[in-house]
Amino acid sequence: MKITKIDVFLVSTPFVKPQTMAMWTSYKKDHVVVKIETDEGVFGIGETVPLVAEFGEPVESIKYVIQDWLAPAIIGEDPFNFEAIFDKMYKAAKNHLFAKCAIDFALHDLVSKALDIPLYKFLGGKTRDKVPVSWVIGIKKPEEAAKEALDFVERGFKELKLKAGSDWRGDMERVKAVREAVGWDIAIRIDPNQAWSVARAITIIKKLERYELQLVEQPTPAWDLDGLAKVTKAVDTPILIDEGVRTPEDAVKVVRKEAADMINLKIGKIGGIYYSKKINAIAEAADMPCLVGSMLEGNIGTAASAHFALAAPNLKFAHDLIGPLFRADDVVKEPLKIKNGYLEVPEKPGIGVELDEGKLETLKYGGRWAMPKVGR
Ligand SMILES: [Mg+2]
């Protein structure tokens, strides 16, 4: 079997409600959808959803990099030759990990479809039956966050993630309000997205220890592993590194410096499942659990990530795979099902979701500021 063609489509999907984090508010997501075809008629679909303000790679640049650099390097290759394909892509264009993620997901979909098995079987089989997911609450007033938390706990979510970082006193009040609303059996984590200094992180996390946080995610700037190591040593709450790990080499540095207790494998920022497996193996050998984060991907990216989350025992806690719940519309025929705090992983061959080709046109990307025409 040989890869014959790689098509790239740009789309935007509208959010049901805006989502606010430390640095910005999102009303929609811009996606790159990739379709890889072969000489045997089997094809795979992939997706990547960049976050330009943090990681670069606008959708236009992803399209260009795939069409002009990555696709020419791998067309003609057997899609099962993962090692050769990733080596060729590395040599054709270093970095560009979001672009590579779209290709990675499509290759994983393709090969497992060719084998007529769900992707998790290709990745080594199930280690659990369904994927627990956390509900992510944006930055809002404490009483509003508490109300939303209670709402989702009643819908079956057992782990909550609070976005933080715009105002540290407000962050503390929000944690207090949510803990008081949901009680002590629900896990609460916070993610200030790098907003705190080392000293402030240590002070705040110590003050929050009375609320028994499950973990704190990337409290300090991504580049400062020494600073994060100081925070990790100073507090009892486990520290999860996110933006600070994008490559296997980053993961080795984190292990050597004992900079964090666990790693967020946000698959888009890492360049796909191929590299996520490598980082997970490094973390597992260092006794560091990982969880699967998200770029709030749509159904394609979330499905691919969910198969990975099902297949690796070192992936602990609930994963942030809730992007489909944020969407008022998407480019698939049937969206994934998230019920009672669990994502149901499709049993169909490949990633198990089907591209709706008509939606590639109706949800076509119209530019950074253009909102998608189709909404709920
Ligand atoms: Mg994060």
XYZ file of C-alpha atoms and ligand atoms in Angstrom:
377
model
C 0.000 0.000 0.000
C 1.252 3.484 -0.851
C 0.217 7.023 0.114
C -0.943 8.705 -3.101
C -2.500 12.014 -2.043
C -2.841 14.320 0.968
C -5.663 16.881 0.900
C -5.859 19.756 3.379
C -9.065 21.633 4.310
C -9.459 24.653 6.582
C -12.680 24.924 8.598
C -14.043 26.869 11.578
C -16.499 25.426 14.062
C -18.662 27.665 16.259
C -18.716 27.267 20.046
C -21.980 26.855 21.917
C -20.701 29.481 24.425
C -17.487 31.584 24.614
C -14.641 30.066 26.710
C -12.327 32.351 28.736
C -8.807 31.392 29.849
C -5.914 33.417 31.361
C -4.873 34.877 28.013
C -7.908 34.990 25.716
C -11.575 34.214 25.059
C -12.563 31.755 22.291
C -15.796 31.939 20.274
C -14.886 29.342 17.633
C -12.065 27.033 16.696
C -10.169 27.030 13.430
C -9.203 23.522 12.341
C -7.049 21.918 9.711
C -8.580 18.685 8.418
C -6.374 16.280 6.501
C -7.353 13.355 4.286
C -4.655 10.869 3.287
C -5.454 8.586 0.347
C -3.750 5.384 -0.831
C -3.477 3.335 -4.011
C -5.733 0.685 -2.418
C -8.671 3.018 -1.830
C -8.278 3.074 1.961
C -8.045 6.598 3.354
C -7.546 8.216 6.759
C -8.716 11.501 8.267
C -6.924 13.688 10.770
C -7.298 17.095 12.340
C -5.313 19.702 14.184
C -6.583 22.698 16.135
C -3.770 25.175 16.815
C -3.617 27.783 19.562
C -1.590 30.435 17.804
C -1.066 32.818 20.755
C 0.697 30.048 22.684
C 2.205 27.685 20.123
C 2.227 29.531 16.778
C 1.249 27.680 13.574
C -1.831 29.523 12.228
C -4.044 27.269 10.086
C -2.782 28.929 6.875
C 0.821 28.041 7.769
C -0.173 24.472 8.664
C -1.807 24.069 5.252
C 1.296 25.429 3.539
C 3.714 23.269 5.554
C 1.698 20.104 4.881
C 1.180 20.771 1.160
C 4.653 22.042 0.316
C 6.923 20.274 2.809
C 5.455 17.275 4.629
C 3.257 15.728 1.916
C 6.011 15.674 -0.758
C 8.305 13.945 1.786
C 5.916 11.046 2.457
C 3.823 10.541 -0.709
C 4.778 7.142 -2.148
C 5.609 5.755 1.296
C 3.820 2.714 2.782
C 1.503 4.247 5.473
C 2.512 1.462 7.905
C 6.152 2.664 7.827
C 5.704 5.032 10.776
C 9.400 5.194 11.675
C 10.461 6.111 8.124
C 7.558 8.551 7.709
C 8.265 10.485 10.919
C 11.985 10.533 10.153
C 11.280 11.936 6.676
C 8.904 14.564 8.075
C 11.496 15.540 10.708
C 14.117 15.987 8.014
C 11.719 17.875 5.708
C 10.578 20.345 8.384
C 11.699 20.494 12.015
C 9.082 21.538 14.584
C 5.646 22.314 13.007
C 4.165 19.858 15.480
C 0.511 20.838 14.955
C 0.892 20.187 11.218
C 2.462 16.797 11.974
C -0.337 15.967 14.411
C -2.966 16.203 11.641
C -0.936 13.785 9.498
C -0.292 11.503 12.485
C -4.017 11.181 13.292
C -4.847 10.507 9.620
C -2.135 7.819 9.377
C -3.392 6.123 12.543
C -6.959 6.215 11.186
C -5.770 4.863 7.826
C -3.705 1.899 9.052
C -6.295 0.716 11.556
C -9.006 1.023 8.869
C -6.770 -1.040 6.539
C -6.557 -3.692 9.282
C -10.324 -3.381 9.906
C -9.798 -2.747 13.638
C -10.532 0.201 15.940
C -7.437 2.350 16.478
C -7.047 1.357 20.159
C -6.336 -2.229 19.027
C -3.548 -1.007 16.745
C -2.144 0.907 19.760
C -1.967 -2.196 21.950
C -5.540 -2.785 23.071
C -7.748 -1.480 25.853
C -6.525 -0.909 29.393
C -9.941 0.428 30.428
C -13.435 0.283 28.943
C -14.184 3.965 28.572
C -12.347 7.239 28.865
C -13.093 9.394 31.933
C -13.177 13.080 31.030
C -12.925 16.227 33.132
C -15.135 19.260 32.714
C -13.171 22.478 32.132
C -14.604 25.678 33.613
C -13.380 28.981 32.163
C -12.504 32.063 34.199
C -15.716 33.460 35.622
C -17.194 34.774 38.889
C -16.930 32.301 41.810
C -20.702 31.875 42.098
C -21.034 31.239 38.340
C -18.167 28.714 38.416
C -19.782 26.960 41.406
C -23.128 26.763 39.606
C -21.530 25.350 36.451
C -19.485 22.877 38.540
C -22.587 21.585 40.298
C -24.398 21.337 37.002
C -21.710 19.099 35.486
C -21.287 17.014 38.648
C -25.014 16.328 38.427
C -24.400 15.263 34.801
C -21.901 12.667 36.072
C -18.500 14.408 35.824
C -16.187 13.379 38.684
C -13.225 15.623 37.897
C -13.269 19.374 37.281
C -10.587 21.632 35.912
C -10.750 25.338 36.695
C -9.000 27.752 34.378
C -7.171 30.396 36.435
C -4.519 33.055 36.237
C -6.204 36.365 35.457
C -6.482 37.469 39.122
C -4.998 35.312 41.873
C -7.427 36.365 44.605
C -10.311 35.573 42.260
C -8.715 32.178 41.525
C -8.658 31.348 45.229
C -12.253 32.445 45.721
C -13.313 30.337 42.731
C -11.645 27.195 44.121
C -13.320 27.796 47.515
C -16.749 28.324 45.951
C -16.483 25.234 43.734
C -15.215 23.000 46.574
C -18.064 24.181 48.818
C -20.585 23.512 46.034
C -19.454 20.027 44.967
C -18.170 18.567 48.260
C -14.982 16.560 48.838
C -15.518 13.510 46.592
C -15.060 15.430 43.342
C -11.492 16.005 42.134
C -10.636 19.634 41.395
C -7.551 20.779 39.504
C -6.565 24.282 38.447
C -4.704 25.489 35.373
C -3.328 29.057 35.531
C -1.682 28.580 32.093
C 1.763 29.943 33.194
C 0.314 33.080 34.792
C 2.081 32.976 38.180
C 5.649 33.770 39.230
C 7.487 31.053 41.161
C 7.023 32.880 44.498
C 3.339 33.566 43.828
C 2.712 29.980 42.716
C 4.235 28.618 45.931
C 2.208 31.036 48.082
C -1.116 30.401 46.308
C -0.750 26.622 46.037
C 0.104 26.388 49.760
C -2.951 28.481 50.621
C -5.096 26.239 48.397
C -3.879 23.018 50.004
C -6.811 23.113 52.430
C -9.117 22.499 49.418
C -7.287 19.264 48.496
C -6.580 20.051 44.859
C -5.906 16.973 42.756
C -3.118 18.830 40.919
C -2.031 22.237 39.659
C -1.267 22.513 35.955
C 1.583 24.640 34.562
C 1.462 27.424 37.186
C 4.645 29.189 35.977
C 6.142 30.108 32.550
C 6.723 27.170 30.198
C 10.404 27.982 29.578
C 11.360 27.999 33.280
C 11.921 24.366 34.293
C 14.166 25.392 37.205
C 11.405 27.628 38.532
C 8.815 24.884 38.178
C 11.165 22.472 39.988
C 11.239 24.936 42.925
C 7.431 25.008 43.009
C 7.208 21.203 42.792
C 9.611 20.790 45.730
C 7.950 23.471 47.846
C 4.324 22.278 47.758
C 2.466 19.062 48.599
C -0.016 19.361 45.702
C 1.141 17.439 42.592
C 2.329 19.645 39.715
C 1.400 18.799 36.122
C 3.587 20.279 33.388
C 1.768 21.178 30.167
C 3.130 23.884 27.842
C 6.673 23.118 29.129
C 6.759 19.688 27.414
C 6.402 19.445 23.629
C 9.071 16.891 22.712
C 10.648 13.705 24.124
C 13.780 15.808 24.792
C 11.698 18.209 26.929
C 10.368 15.224 28.885
C 13.915 14.002 29.603
C 14.815 17.482 30.932
C 11.759 17.438 33.216
C 12.763 14.033 34.590
C 16.389 15.092 35.156
C 15.407 18.326 36.916
C 12.485 16.713 38.789
C 10.586 19.746 37.526
C 7.060 18.278 37.803
C 5.154 15.257 39.117
C 3.242 14.479 35.911
C 2.962 15.440 32.250
C 0.003 16.671 30.207
C 0.130 14.916 26.828
C -1.821 17.433 24.825
C -1.462 15.541 21.584
C -1.668 18.521 19.189
C 1.254 20.387 20.782
C 3.351 17.177 20.724
C 2.842 16.325 17.046
C 0.505 13.340 17.335
C 0.230 9.879 18.872
C 3.631 8.684 17.573
C 5.512 11.262 19.681
C 2.997 11.095 22.574
C 3.835 7.383 22.978
C 7.527 8.248 23.271
C 6.906 10.925 25.921
C 4.528 8.648 27.805
C 7.194 5.912 27.865
C 9.797 8.329 29.278
C 7.313 9.518 31.909
C 6.241 5.982 32.832
C 9.856 4.897 33.319
C 10.326 7.897 35.641
C 7.172 6.986 37.608
C 5.335 10.058 36.334
C 1.709 9.562 35.301
C 0.379 11.461 32.282
C -3.038 12.655 31.269
C -4.344 13.453 27.811
C -5.053 17.138 27.469
C -6.711 18.782 24.537
C -6.692 21.801 22.278
C -10.492 21.477 22.440
C -10.256 19.561 19.188
C -13.406 18.677 17.315
C -14.703 15.132 16.936
C -11.873 13.885 14.674
C -8.994 14.943 16.938
C -10.880 14.000 20.095
C -11.666 10.518 18.730
C -8.024 9.866 17.816
C -6.859 11.113 21.250
C -9.478 8.968 23.005
C -8.220 5.745 21.379
C -4.746 6.610 22.705
C -6.162 7.375 26.181
C -7.837 3.954 26.226
C -4.686 2.099 25.266
C -1.962 3.310 27.668
C -1.987 2.319 31.385
C 0.226 5.252 32.448
C -2.533 7.675 31.431
C -4.217 8.414 34.739
C -6.988 10.745 35.884
C -9.766 12.105 33.722
C -8.672 13.528 30.383
C -9.603 16.920 28.908
C -11.272 15.339 25.863
C -14.429 17.440 25.861
C -13.963 19.531 22.710
C -17.089 18.044 21.033
C -19.291 19.336 23.894
C -18.165 22.894 23.112
C -19.208 22.654 19.454
C -22.455 23.933 17.983
C -21.447 22.178 14.727
C -18.612 20.036 13.325
C -17.420 18.314 10.133
C -18.415 14.751 11.086
C -21.543 12.737 10.335
C -22.115 11.621 13.915
C -20.510 13.338 16.923
C -18.878 11.369 19.743
C -20.960 10.560 22.793
C -19.953 11.859 26.222
C -22.202 10.562 28.981
C -21.895 10.519 32.775
C -18.367 11.922 32.624
C -17.134 9.272 30.173
C -16.344 9.465 26.482
C -17.520 6.429 24.560
C -14.792 5.335 22.164
C -16.231 4.114 18.838
C -15.729 0.421 18.014
C -15.740 1.023 14.249
C -12.472 0.601 12.279
C -9.984 3.476 12.541
C -10.766 6.436 14.775
C -14.448 5.585 14.279
C -15.842 8.946 13.157
C -16.764 9.771 9.581
C -16.029 12.974 7.718
C -19.078 14.870 6.422
C -17.593 16.260 3.189
C -20.459 18.756 2.735
C -19.549 20.414 6.041
C -16.045 21.133 4.732
C -17.800 23.653 2.480
C -20.462 25.037 4.859
C -17.961 25.430 7.724
C -15.130 26.637 5.484
C -12.594 28.882 7.232
C -13.090 32.508 6.210
C -10.191 34.137 8.050
C -9.113 34.721 11.623
C -11.919 37.143 12.485
C -14.688 35.563 10.419
C -17.241 33.626 12.413
C -18.580 30.423 10.851
C -21.939 30.927 9.118
C -23.492 27.760 10.442
C -24.482 27.755 14.085
C -26.956 26.105 16.326
Mg -3.030 23.393 30.345
